[in-house]
């Protein structure tokens, strides 16, 4: 009996012990940090064009490795296929299609090098080094790389306006750093630079360049943890003996005492205004690398935790939290600590009461990146709009694509306009709505970039401007957004004017073929010959970086009317289906490289396709939106360096996934509504302002169970294919029941 009792005690002890261990394990898994799922190498391969270096959310600096190759896939300065580094710069672009920046290049080395040689390629750079991905690390706010040729381990981290370098040399090796201000990649060219050794611990200088940003002025200051014991200064290839060098291309090699420690620490700050502001931007204190790294990690953990997802599939968490990471590296802080920043006309202005931002890739980011920010960083949205309004003052035209406060005029349309309209209609304050409306209206009433033709004809005739179809369609949407802002402000005449003009798409629709086509000046004939699969990159074409298949659907403000132009929902959805099932052949001799991520003729690798899968919702076939949204998520994103199917484009590619994966997408951002797609997580929690939460649950979701069977919102039956921004920010619970076959009655009128 005693023996049996002891056995029972042992069994119960083991049971509760196991139960306790299970709970502990479960708790540990649950409490794994969001940053642990992020992989900054996703997108550094293929055509993703991202960089793996260290930054903080929307930070001024992007301290990152540079490979030194000037080709399209090295637009960020780095590509995962490479194994040579030429240094570490402080400014980089995330996922764009045009290369610039890589300013203020630092490279630690263990030997003296000859900087007098004029280099035409990286092969002739004496300070380059091999590296291996096996000795490379990237996490949010931190980057590490071992330079094999120099036996130096490089670690990088950053705060909002100060970058921190940590170089660990081999014992008794020469400790040296090369700073090369003449180095440039892709479109960028140095036109003036200077380096000044202020004292034995501090250098400063500037680099002026022209490229995509035609007037880029970067001032810098760098402080070292050890005294400079010797230096070599070079100006345009000539060695100088002075403390200061000025010229077109300046460089220096600094040497440090190797006796007391193997580590050399550096901190660097920048400014667009002057060296004094760069010094003011530099964070106080010493070289607390580990402290700064922990603070950067904490900043990222907070930013990533705004949306928490729950799933047993770790790879999905990696894709999601990396998407959330990439969606918060741009736009970037541009104004200095004192609020000052330089504009392209060299005027210095003060951002009073806001932070100025640059790197505004608006052709891309108005679609999902900016809508995501209205949920995750609404306090940043008004700052971004105030930045746009500051740039507007230069030429009285709102920004198109702003890089280092320069208007690049890259891409089509004026998509500052939907960003402003969306923010105002969503109730985001902090900017002058009347001033913003004036900027929107004036921008759409001026004559640049095809608006003169658009105003005269109601569309842009193909013989008067390349990419006429895309530009006309995008102007029509911008007009609709101006109309919505006018209506909200009680400007009825303007509302009617711009609403009428927003129907420009009707001029370009060819009922016979079902495509938007280039139309003649007289309005009576089409551009011939016509091949909807034909692409000609950026010249002698009616479409921007695409073809008729990809661009004929950009009417996000009037999908129902577009369906009627096609002949009704049945014909419209048949043609939508054909987009996804047509052969993926692209014809032409100058095919745009941006056409990537093909599912049929649908090209997820470029932004004009991003809204299309959600159009089925407006034609009484929401289950096809659910099917194709899930297909895109499953096939166009993965956890490898090639994990993005096209250019990341400053957060847009990732924002599409971040929103689509929780079951939402802003097909028409300025409508303030989110289309319902197919959520892939069992649960997603949005942590909103005012300590409110909005929870999205997908009961029974799996690889097969992709279709919505039923839904409730706060316990009440929910049978519609969109939800408003207001409903979300009020907090609540949206509960889906998922299944493996379509419910063709759910969400149908």
Coordinates of N, CA and C in Angstrom, one line a residue, residues 472-674:
X472 N -2.2 59.5 -67.5 CA -3.6 59.9 -67.5 C -4.4 59.2 -66.4
X473 N -4.2 57.9 -66.3 CA -4.9 57.2 -65.3 C -4.5 57.6 -63.9
X474 N -3.2 57.9 -63.7 CA -2.8 58.4 -62.3 C -3.2 59.8 -62.1
X475 N -3.3 60.7 -63.1 CA -3.8 62.0 -62.9 C -5.3 61.9 -62.5
X476 N -6.0 61.0 -63.1 CA -7.4 60.8 -62.8 C -7.6 60.5 -61.3
X477 N -6.8 59.6 -60.8 CA -6.9 59.2 -59.4 C -6.5 60.4 -58.5
X478 N -5.5 61.1 -58.9 CA -5.1 62.3 -58.1 C -6.2 63.3 -58.1
X479 N -6.9 63.5 -59.2 CA -8.0 64.4 -59.3 C -9.2 63.9 -58.3
X480 N -9.4 62.6 -58.3 CA -10.4 62.1 -57.4 C -10.1 62.4 -55.9
X481 N -8.8 62.3 -55.6 CA -8.4 62.6 -54.2 C -8.5 64.1 -53.9
X482 N -8.2 65.0 -54.9 CA -8.4 66.4 -54.7 C -9.9 66.6 -54.4
X483 N -10.7 66.0 -55.2 CA -12.2 66.1 -55.0 C -12.7 65.7 -53.6
X484 N -12.1 64.6 -53.1 CA -12.5 64.2 -51.8 C -12.1 65.2 -50.7
X485 N -10.9 65.8 -50.9 CA -10.4 66.8 -49.9 C -11.3 68.1 -50.1
X486 N -11.7 68.4 -51.3 CA -12.5 69.6 -51.5 C -13.9 69.4 -50.8
X487 N -14.4 68.2 -51.0 CA -15.7 67.9 -50.4 C -15.6 68.0 -48.9
X488 N -14.6 67.5 -48.3 CA -14.4 67.5 -46.8 C -14.3 68.9 -46.3
X489 N -13.8 69.8 -47.1 CA -13.6 71.2 -46.7 C -14.7 72.1 -47.1
X490 N -15.7 71.5 -47.7 CA -16.9 72.3 -48.1 C -16.7 73.1 -49.4
X491 N -15.8 72.7 -50.3 CA -15.6 73.4 -51.5 C -16.3 72.7 -52.6
X492 N -17.6 72.9 -52.8 CA -18.4 72.1 -53.6 C -18.1 72.3 -55.1
X493 N -17.8 73.5 -55.5 CA -17.5 73.8 -57.0 C -16.2 73.0 -57.3
X494 N -15.2 73.1 -56.5 CA -14.0 72.3 -56.7 C -14.2 70.8 -56.7
X495 N -15.1 70.4 -55.8 CA -15.4 69.0 -55.7 C -16.0 68.5 -57.1
X496 N -16.9 69.2 -57.6 CA -17.6 68.8 -58.8 C -16.6 68.9 -60.0
X497 N -15.7 69.9 -60.0 CA -14.8 70.0 -61.1 C -13.8 68.8 -61.1
X498 N -13.2 68.6 -60.0 CA -12.2 67.5 -60.0 C -12.8 66.1 -60.1
X499 N -14.0 65.9 -59.5 CA -14.7 64.7 -59.7 C -15.0 64.4 -61.1
X500 N -15.4 65.4 -61.9 CA -15.7 65.2 -63.3 C -14.4 64.8 -64.0
X501 N -13.3 65.5 -63.7 CA -12.0 65.3 -64.4 C -11.5 63.9 -64.0
X502 N -11.9 63.4 -62.9 CA -11.3 62.1 -62.4 C -11.9 60.9 -63.3
X503 N -12.8 61.2 -64.2 CA -13.3 60.2 -65.1 C -12.5 60.1 -66.4
X504 N -11.3 60.6 -66.4 CA -10.5 60.6 -67.6 C -10.2 59.2 -68.1
X505 N -10.3 58.2 -67.2 CA -10.0 56.8 -67.7 C -11.0 56.4 -68.7
X506 N -12.2 57.0 -68.7 CA -13.2 56.6 -69.7 C -12.8 56.9 -71.2
X507 N -12.0 57.9 -71.3 CA -11.5 58.2 -72.7 C -10.5 57.2 -73.2
X508 N -9.9 56.4 -72.3 CA -8.8 55.5 -72.8 C -9.2 54.1 -72.8
X509 N -10.4 53.8 -72.4 CA -10.9 52.4 -72.4 C -11.4 52.0 -73.8
X510 N -10.8 50.9 -74.3 CA -11.1 50.3 -75.6 C -12.1 49.1 -75.4
X511 N -13.3 49.3 -75.6 CA -14.3 48.2 -75.4 C -14.0 47.0 -76.2
X512 N -13.5 47.2 -77.3 CA -13.2 46.0 -78.2 C -12.2 45.1 -77.6
X513 N -11.1 45.6 -77.1 CA -10.0 44.8 -76.6 C -10.1 44.6 -75.0
X514 N -10.8 45.5 -74.4 CA -10.9 45.5 -72.9 C -9.7 46.1 -72.2
X515 N -8.8 46.8 -73.0 CA -7.6 47.4 -72.4 C -7.7 49.0 -72.4
X516 N -6.9 49.6 -71.5 CA -6.7 51.0 -71.6 C -5.6 51.2 -72.7
X517 N -5.8 52.1 -73.6 CA -4.9 52.2 -74.8 C -4.6 53.7 -75.0
X518 N -3.5 53.9 -75.7 CA -3.1 55.2 -76.1 C -4.0 55.7 -77.2
X519 N -4.5 57.0 -77.0 CA -5.5 57.6 -77.9 C -4.9 58.8 -78.6
X520 N -5.4 59.0 -79.8 CA -4.9 60.0 -80.7 C -5.3 61.4 -80.2
X521 N -4.7 62.5 -80.7 CA -5.1 63.8 -80.4 C -6.6 64.1 -80.7
X522 N -7.0 63.6 -81.9 CA -8.4 63.9 -82.3 C -9.4 63.1 -81.5
X523 N -8.9 62.1 -80.8 CA -9.8 61.3 -80.0 C -10.6 60.2 -80.7
X524 N -10.2 59.9 -82.0 CA -10.9 59.0 -82.8 C -10.2 57.7 -83.1
X525 N -9.0 57.6 -82.7 CA -8.2 56.4 -83.1 C -7.2 56.0 -82.0
X526 N -6.8 54.7 -82.0 CA -5.9 54.2 -81.0 C -4.5 54.1 -81.5
X527 N -3.5 54.0 -80.6 CA -2.1 53.8 -81.0 C -2.0 52.4 -81.6
X528 N -1.6 52.3 -82.8 CA -1.4 51.0 -83.5 C 0.1 50.8 -83.9
X529 N 0.6 49.6 -84.1 CA -0.1 48.3 -83.7 C -0.2 48.2 -82.2
X530 N -1.0 47.3 -81.8 CA -1.3 47.1 -80.3 C -1.0 45.6 -79.9
X531 N -0.2 45.5 -78.9 CA 0.1 44.2 -78.3 C 0.1 44.4 -76.8
X532 N -0.9 43.8 -76.1 CA -1.0 44.1 -74.7 C 0.1 43.5 -73.8
X533 N 0.9 42.7 -74.4 CA 2.1 42.1 -73.7 C 3.4 42.9 -74.0
X534 N 3.3 43.8 -74.8 CA 4.5 44.5 -75.3 C 5.0 45.5 -74.2
X535 N 6.3 45.5 -74.0 CA 6.9 46.5 -73.0 C 8.1 47.1 -73.7
X536 N 8.2 48.4 -73.5 CA 9.3 49.2 -74.0 C 9.7 50.2 -72.9
X537 N 10.8 50.0 -72.2 CA 11.1 50.6 -71.0 C 11.3 52.1 -71.1
X538 N 10.3 52.9 -70.6 CA 10.4 54.3 -70.3 C 10.5 55.2 -71.6
X539 N 10.4 54.6 -72.8 CA 10.4 55.4 -74.0 C 9.6 54.8 -75.1
X540 N 8.9 55.7 -75.9 CA 8.1 55.2 -77.0 C 7.1 54.2 -76.5
X541 N 6.4 54.5 -75.5 CA 5.5 53.5 -74.9 C 4.3 54.3 -74.3
X542 N 3.2 53.6 -74.1 CA 2.1 54.2 -73.5 C 2.0 53.8 -72.0
X543 N 2.9 53.0 -71.5 CA 2.8 52.5 -70.1 C 4.1 52.6 -69.4
X544 N 4.1 52.9 -68.1 CA 5.3 53.0 -67.3 C 5.7 51.7 -66.7
X545 N 6.9 51.3 -67.1 CA 7.5 50.1 -66.6 C 6.5 48.9 -66.6
X546 N 5.8 48.7 -67.7 CA 4.9 47.6 -67.8 C 4.2 47.6 -69.1
X547 N 3.1 46.9 -69.2 CA 2.3 46.8 -70.5 C 0.8 47.0 -70.2
X548 N 0.0 46.8 -71.2 CA -1.4 47.1 -71.1 C -2.1 46.1 -70.1
X549 N -1.6 44.9 -70.1 CA -2.2 43.9 -69.1 C -2.0 44.5 -67.7
X550 N -0.9 45.1 -67.4 CA -0.6 45.5 -66.0 C -1.2 46.9 -65.6
X551 N -1.4 47.7 -66.6 CA -1.8 49.1 -66.3 C -3.2 49.4 -66.6
X552 N -4.0 48.5 -67.2 CA -5.4 48.8 -67.6 C -6.3 48.7 -66.4
X553 N -5.9 48.4 -65.2 CA -6.7 48.3 -64.0 C -6.6 49.4 -63.0
X554 N -5.8 50.4 -63.4 CA -5.7 51.5 -62.4 C -6.8 52.5 -62.4
X555 N -7.9 52.0 -61.8 CA -9.1 52.9 -61.6 C -9.6 52.6 -60.2
X556 N -8.7 52.7 -59.2 CA -9.1 52.3 -57.8 C -10.3 53.0 -57.2
X557 N -10.6 54.2 -57.8 CA -11.6 55.1 -57.2 C -13.0 54.8 -57.9
X558 N -13.0 54.0 -58.9 CA -14.3 53.7 -59.6 C -14.3 52.3 -60.2
X559 N -14.1 51.3 -59.4 CA -14.0 50.0 -59.9 C -15.4 49.5 -60.5
X560 N -16.5 49.9 -59.8 CA -17.8 49.5 -60.3 C -18.0 50.1 -61.7
X561 N -17.6 51.3 -61.9 CA -17.8 51.9 -63.2 C -16.9 51.3 -64.3
X562 N -15.7 50.9 -63.8 CA -14.8 50.2 -64.8 C -15.4 48.8 -65.2
X563 N -16.0 48.2 -64.2 CA -16.6 46.9 -64.5 C -17.7 47.1 -65.5
X564 N -18.5 48.1 -65.4 CA -19.6 48.4 -66.4 C -19.0 48.7 -67.8
X565 N -17.9 49.4 -67.8 CA -17.3 49.7 -69.1 C -16.9 48.4 -69.8
X566 N -16.5 47.4 -69.0 CA -16.1 46.1 -69.5 C -17.4 45.3 -70.0
X567 N -18.5 45.7 -69.5 CA -19.8 45.0 -69.9 C -20.4 44.3 -68.8
X568 N -20.0 44.6 -67.5 CA -20.6 44.0 -66.4 C -19.6 43.2 -65.6
X569 N -20.0 42.7 -64.4 CA -19.2 42.0 -63.5 C -18.6 40.7 -64.1
X570 N -19.5 40.0 -64.8 CA -19.0 38.7 -65.4 C -17.8 38.9 -66.3
X571 N -18.0 39.8 -67.3 CA -16.9 40.0 -68.2 C -15.7 40.6 -67.5
X572 N -15.9 41.5 -66.6 CA -14.8 42.1 -65.9 C -14.0 41.1 -65.1
X573 N -14.7 40.2 -64.4 CA -14.0 39.2 -63.5 C -13.3 38.2 -64.4
X574 N -13.9 37.9 -65.6 CA -13.3 36.9 -66.5 C -11.9 37.5 -67.0
X575 N -11.9 38.8 -67.3 CA -10.7 39.4 -67.7 C -9.7 39.5 -66.6
X576 N -10.2 39.8 -65.4 CA -9.3 39.8 -64.2 C -8.6 38.4 -64.1
X577 N -9.4 37.3 -64.2 CA -8.9 36.0 -64.1 C -7.8 35.7 -65.2
X578 N -8.1 36.2 -66.4 CA -7.2 36.0 -67.5 C -5.9 36.7 -67.2
X579 N -5.9 37.8 -66.5 CA -4.7 38.5 -66.1 C -3.7 37.6 -65.4
X580 N -4.3 36.8 -64.5 CA -3.5 35.9 -63.6 C -3.2 34.6 -64.3
X581 N -3.9 34.2 -65.4 CA -3.7 32.9 -66.0 C -3.2 33.0 -67.4
X582 N -3.1 34.1 -68.0 CA -2.5 34.3 -69.3 C -1.0 33.9 -69.2
X583 N -0.4 33.5 -70.3 CA 1.0 33.2 -70.3 C 1.8 34.4 -69.9
X584 N 3.0 34.2 -69.3 CA 3.8 35.2 -68.7 C 4.8 35.8 -69.7
X585 N 4.6 35.5 -71.0 CA 5.5 36.1 -72.0 C 5.3 37.6 -72.1
X586 N 6.5 38.3 -72.1 CA 6.5 39.7 -72.3 C 7.2 40.0 -73.6
X587 N 6.6 40.7 -74.5 CA 7.2 40.9 -75.8 C 7.9 42.3 -75.9
X588 N 8.8 42.4 -76.8 CA 9.5 43.7 -77.1 C 11.0 43.5 -77.0
X589 N 11.8 44.5 -77.5 CA 13.2 44.5 -77.6 C 13.9 45.2 -76.4
X590 N 13.0 46.0 -75.7 CA 13.6 46.8 -74.5 C 12.6 46.6 -73.3
X591 N 12.5 45.3 -72.9 CA 11.5 45.0 -71.9 C 12.0 45.6 -70.5
X592 N 11.1 46.2 -69.8 CA 11.4 46.7 -68.5 C 11.8 45.7 -67.5
X593 N 13.0 45.8 -66.9 CA 13.4 44.9 -65.9 C 12.5 44.9 -64.7
X594 N 11.7 45.9 -64.5 CA 10.8 46.1 -63.4 C 9.6 45.1 -63.5
X595 N 9.4 44.5 -64.6 CA 8.3 43.5 -64.7 C 8.8 42.2 -64.2
X596 N 8.5 41.9 -62.9 CA 9.0 40.7 -62.3 C 7.9 40.2 -61.3
X597 N 8.1 39.1 -60.8 CA 7.1 38.5 -59.9 C 5.8 38.1 -60.6
X598 N 6.0 37.5 -61.8 CA 4.8 37.3 -62.7 C 4.0 36.1 -62.2
X599 N 2.7 36.4 -62.2 CA 1.7 35.3 -62.1 C 0.8 35.6 -63.3
X600 N 1.0 34.8 -64.3 CA 0.4 35.2 -65.6 C 1.0 36.5 -66.1
X601 N 0.1 37.5 -66.3 CA 0.6 38.8 -66.7 C 0.6 39.8 -65.5
X602 N 0.1 39.3 -64.4 CA 0.1 40.1 -63.1 C 1.6 40.1 -62.7
X603 N 2.1 41.3 -62.4 CA 3.5 41.5 -62.0 C 3.7 42.1 -60.6
X604 N 3.8 41.2 -59.6 CA 3.8 41.7 -58.3 C 5.1 42.4 -58.0
X605 N 6.1 42.2 -58.8 CA 7.4 42.9 -58.5 C 7.4 44.4 -58.8
X606 N 6.3 44.9 -59.3 CA 6.2 46.3 -59.5 C 4.8 46.8 -59.1
X607 N 4.8 48.1 -58.6 CA 3.6 48.5 -57.8 C 2.3 48.7 -58.6
X608 N 2.3 48.9 -59.9 CA 1.0 49.1 -60.6 C 0.1 47.9 -60.4
X609 N 0.6 46.7 -60.1 CA -0.2 45.5 -60.0 C -0.8 45.4 -58.6
X610 N -0.3 46.1 -57.6 CA -0.5 45.8 -56.2 C -2.0 45.8 -55.8
X611 N -2.8 46.5 -56.4 CA -4.2 46.6 -55.9 C -5.1 45.6 -56.6
X612 N -4.6 45.0 -57.7 CA -5.6 44.4 -58.7 C -6.3 43.2 -58.1
X613 N -5.6 42.4 -57.3 CA -6.3 41.2 -56.7 C -7.5 41.5 -55.9
X614 N -7.5 42.7 -55.3 CA -8.6 43.2 -54.5 C -9.8 43.7 -55.2
X615 N -9.7 43.8 -56.5 CA -10.8 44.4 -57.3 C -12.0 43.4 -57.5
X616 N -11.8 42.1 -57.3 CA -12.9 41.1 -57.3 C -13.9 41.5 -56.2
X617 N -13.5 42.0 -55.1 CA -14.4 42.4 -54.1 C -15.5 43.3 -54.5
X618 N -15.2 44.1 -55.6 CA -16.1 45.1 -56.1 C -16.9 44.6 -57.2
X619 N -16.8 43.3 -57.5 CA -17.5 42.7 -58.6 C -18.2 41.4 -58.2
X620 N -18.5 41.4 -56.9 CA -19.3 40.3 -56.3 C -18.6 38.9 -56.4
X621 N -17.3 38.9 -56.4 CA -16.5 37.6 -56.3 C -15.4 37.8 -55.3
X622 N -15.7 38.0 -54.1 CA -14.7 38.2 -53.1 C -13.8 37.0 -52.8
X623 N -14.4 35.8 -53.1 CA -13.6 34.6 -52.9 C -12.4 34.5 -53.9
X624 N -12.5 35.2 -55.0 CA -11.4 35.3 -56.0 C -10.3 36.3 -55.4
X625 N -10.7 37.3 -54.8 CA -9.7 38.1 -54.1 C -9.0 37.3 -53.0
X626 N -9.8 36.5 -52.3 CA -9.2 35.7 -51.2 C -8.2 34.7 -51.8
X627 N -8.5 34.1 -53.0 CA -7.7 33.1 -53.6 C -6.4 33.8 -54.1
X628 N -6.5 34.9 -54.9 CA -5.3 35.4 -55.5 C -4.5 36.2 -54.5
X629 N -5.1 36.8 -53.5 CA -4.2 37.4 -52.5 C -3.4 36.4 -51.8
X630 N -3.9 35.2 -51.5 CA -3.2 34.2 -50.8 C -2.1 33.6 -51.8
X631 N -2.4 33.5 -53.1 CA -1.4 33.0 -54.0 C -0.2 33.9 -54.1
X632 N -0.5 35.2 -54.1 CA 0.6 36.2 -54.1 C 1.4 36.1 -52.9
X633 N 0.8 36.0 -51.7 CA 1.6 35.9 -50.5 C 2.5 34.6 -50.5
X634 N 1.9 33.5 -51.0 CA 2.6 32.3 -50.9 C 3.7 32.2 -51.9
X635 N 3.6 32.9 -53.0 CA 4.6 32.7 -54.1 C 5.6 33.8 -54.3
X636 N 5.3 35.0 -53.8 CA 6.1 36.2 -54.0 C 7.0 36.6 -52.9
X637 N 6.9 35.9 -51.7 CA 7.6 36.3 -50.5 C 8.2 35.0 -49.9
X638 N 9.5 35.1 -49.5 CA 10.1 33.9 -48.8 C 11.2 34.5 -47.9
X639 N 11.8 33.6 -47.2 CA 12.8 34.0 -46.2 C 14.3 34.0 -46.7
X640 N 14.5 33.9 -48.0 CA 15.8 33.9 -48.5 C 16.2 35.4 -48.9
X641 N 17.5 35.6 -49.2 CA 17.8 36.9 -49.7 C 17.0 37.3 -51.0
X642 N 16.5 36.3 -51.7 CA 15.7 36.6 -52.9 C 14.2 36.6 -52.5
X643 N 13.9 37.0 -51.2 CA 12.6 36.8 -50.7 C 11.6 37.9 -51.2
X644 N 12.0 38.9 -52.0 CA 11.1 39.9 -52.5 C 11.2 39.7 -54.0
X645 N 10.0 39.8 -54.7 CA 9.9 39.5 -56.1 C 10.3 40.7 -57.0
X646 N 10.5 41.9 -56.4 CA 10.9 43.1 -57.1 C 11.5 44.1 -56.1
X647 N 11.8 45.3 -56.7 CA 12.3 46.3 -55.8 C 11.4 46.5 -54.6
X648 N 12.1 46.6 -53.4 CA 11.3 46.9 -52.2 C 10.7 48.3 -52.2
X649 N 11.3 49.2 -52.9 CA 10.8 50.6 -53.0 C 10.3 51.2 -51.7
X650 N 11.3 51.4 -50.8 CA 11.1 52.2 -49.6 C 9.9 51.7 -48.8
X651 N 9.6 50.4 -48.8 CA 8.6 49.9 -47.9 C 7.4 49.4 -48.5
X652 N 7.1 49.8 -49.8 CA 5.8 49.4 -50.4 C 5.7 47.9 -50.6
X653 N 6.7 47.2 -51.1 CA 6.6 45.8 -51.3 C 6.3 45.1 -50.0
X654 N 6.9 45.5 -48.9 CA 6.8 44.9 -47.6 C 5.4 45.3 -47.0
X655 N 5.0 46.6 -47.2 CA 3.7 47.0 -46.6 C 2.6 46.3 -47.2
X656 N 2.7 45.9 -48.5 CA 1.7 45.1 -49.1 C 1.5 43.8 -48.4
X657 N 2.6 43.2 -48.0 CA 2.5 41.9 -47.3 C 2.1 42.1 -45.9
X658 N 2.6 43.1 -45.2 CA 2.2 43.3 -43.8 C 0.7 43.5 -43.7
X659 N 0.1 44.2 -44.6 CA -1.4 44.4 -44.5 C -2.1 43.2 -45.0
X660 N -1.7 42.7 -46.2 CA -2.4 41.6 -46.8 C -2.4 40.4 -45.9
X661 N -1.3 40.1 -45.2 CA -1.2 38.9 -44.4 C -2.1 39.0 -43.2
X662 N -2.6 40.1 -42.7 CA -3.5 40.2 -41.6 C -4.9 40.3 -42.2
X663 N -5.1 40.3 -43.5 CA -6.4 40.3 -44.1 C -6.9 41.6 -44.6
X664 N -6.1 42.6 -44.7 CA -6.5 44.0 -45.1 C -5.7 44.5 -46.2
X665 N -6.3 45.4 -47.1 CA -5.5 46.1 -48.1 C -6.2 47.3 -48.5
X666 N -5.5 48.5 -48.6 CA -6.1 49.7 -49.0 C -6.1 49.9 -50.5
X667 N -7.0 49.2 -51.2 CA -7.0 49.3 -52.6 C -7.2 50.7 -53.1
X668 N -8.0 51.5 -52.5 CA -8.1 53.0 -52.7 C -7.8 53.7 -51.4
X669 N -6.6 54.0 -51.2 CA -6.2 54.6 -49.8 C -7.0 55.7 -49.4
X670 N -7.3 56.7 -50.3 CA -8.1 57.9 -49.9 C -9.5 57.6 -49.6
X671 N -10.0 56.4 -49.8 CA -11.4 56.1 -49.4 C -11.5 55.8 -47.9
X672 N -10.3 55.6 -47.3 CA -10.2 55.3 -45.9 C -10.8 53.9 -45.6
X673 N -10.9 53.1 -46.6 CA -11.4 51.7 -46.3 C -10.3 50.7 -46.7
X674 N -10.4 49.6 -46.0 CA -9.5 48.5 -46.3 C -10.3 47.3 -46.8

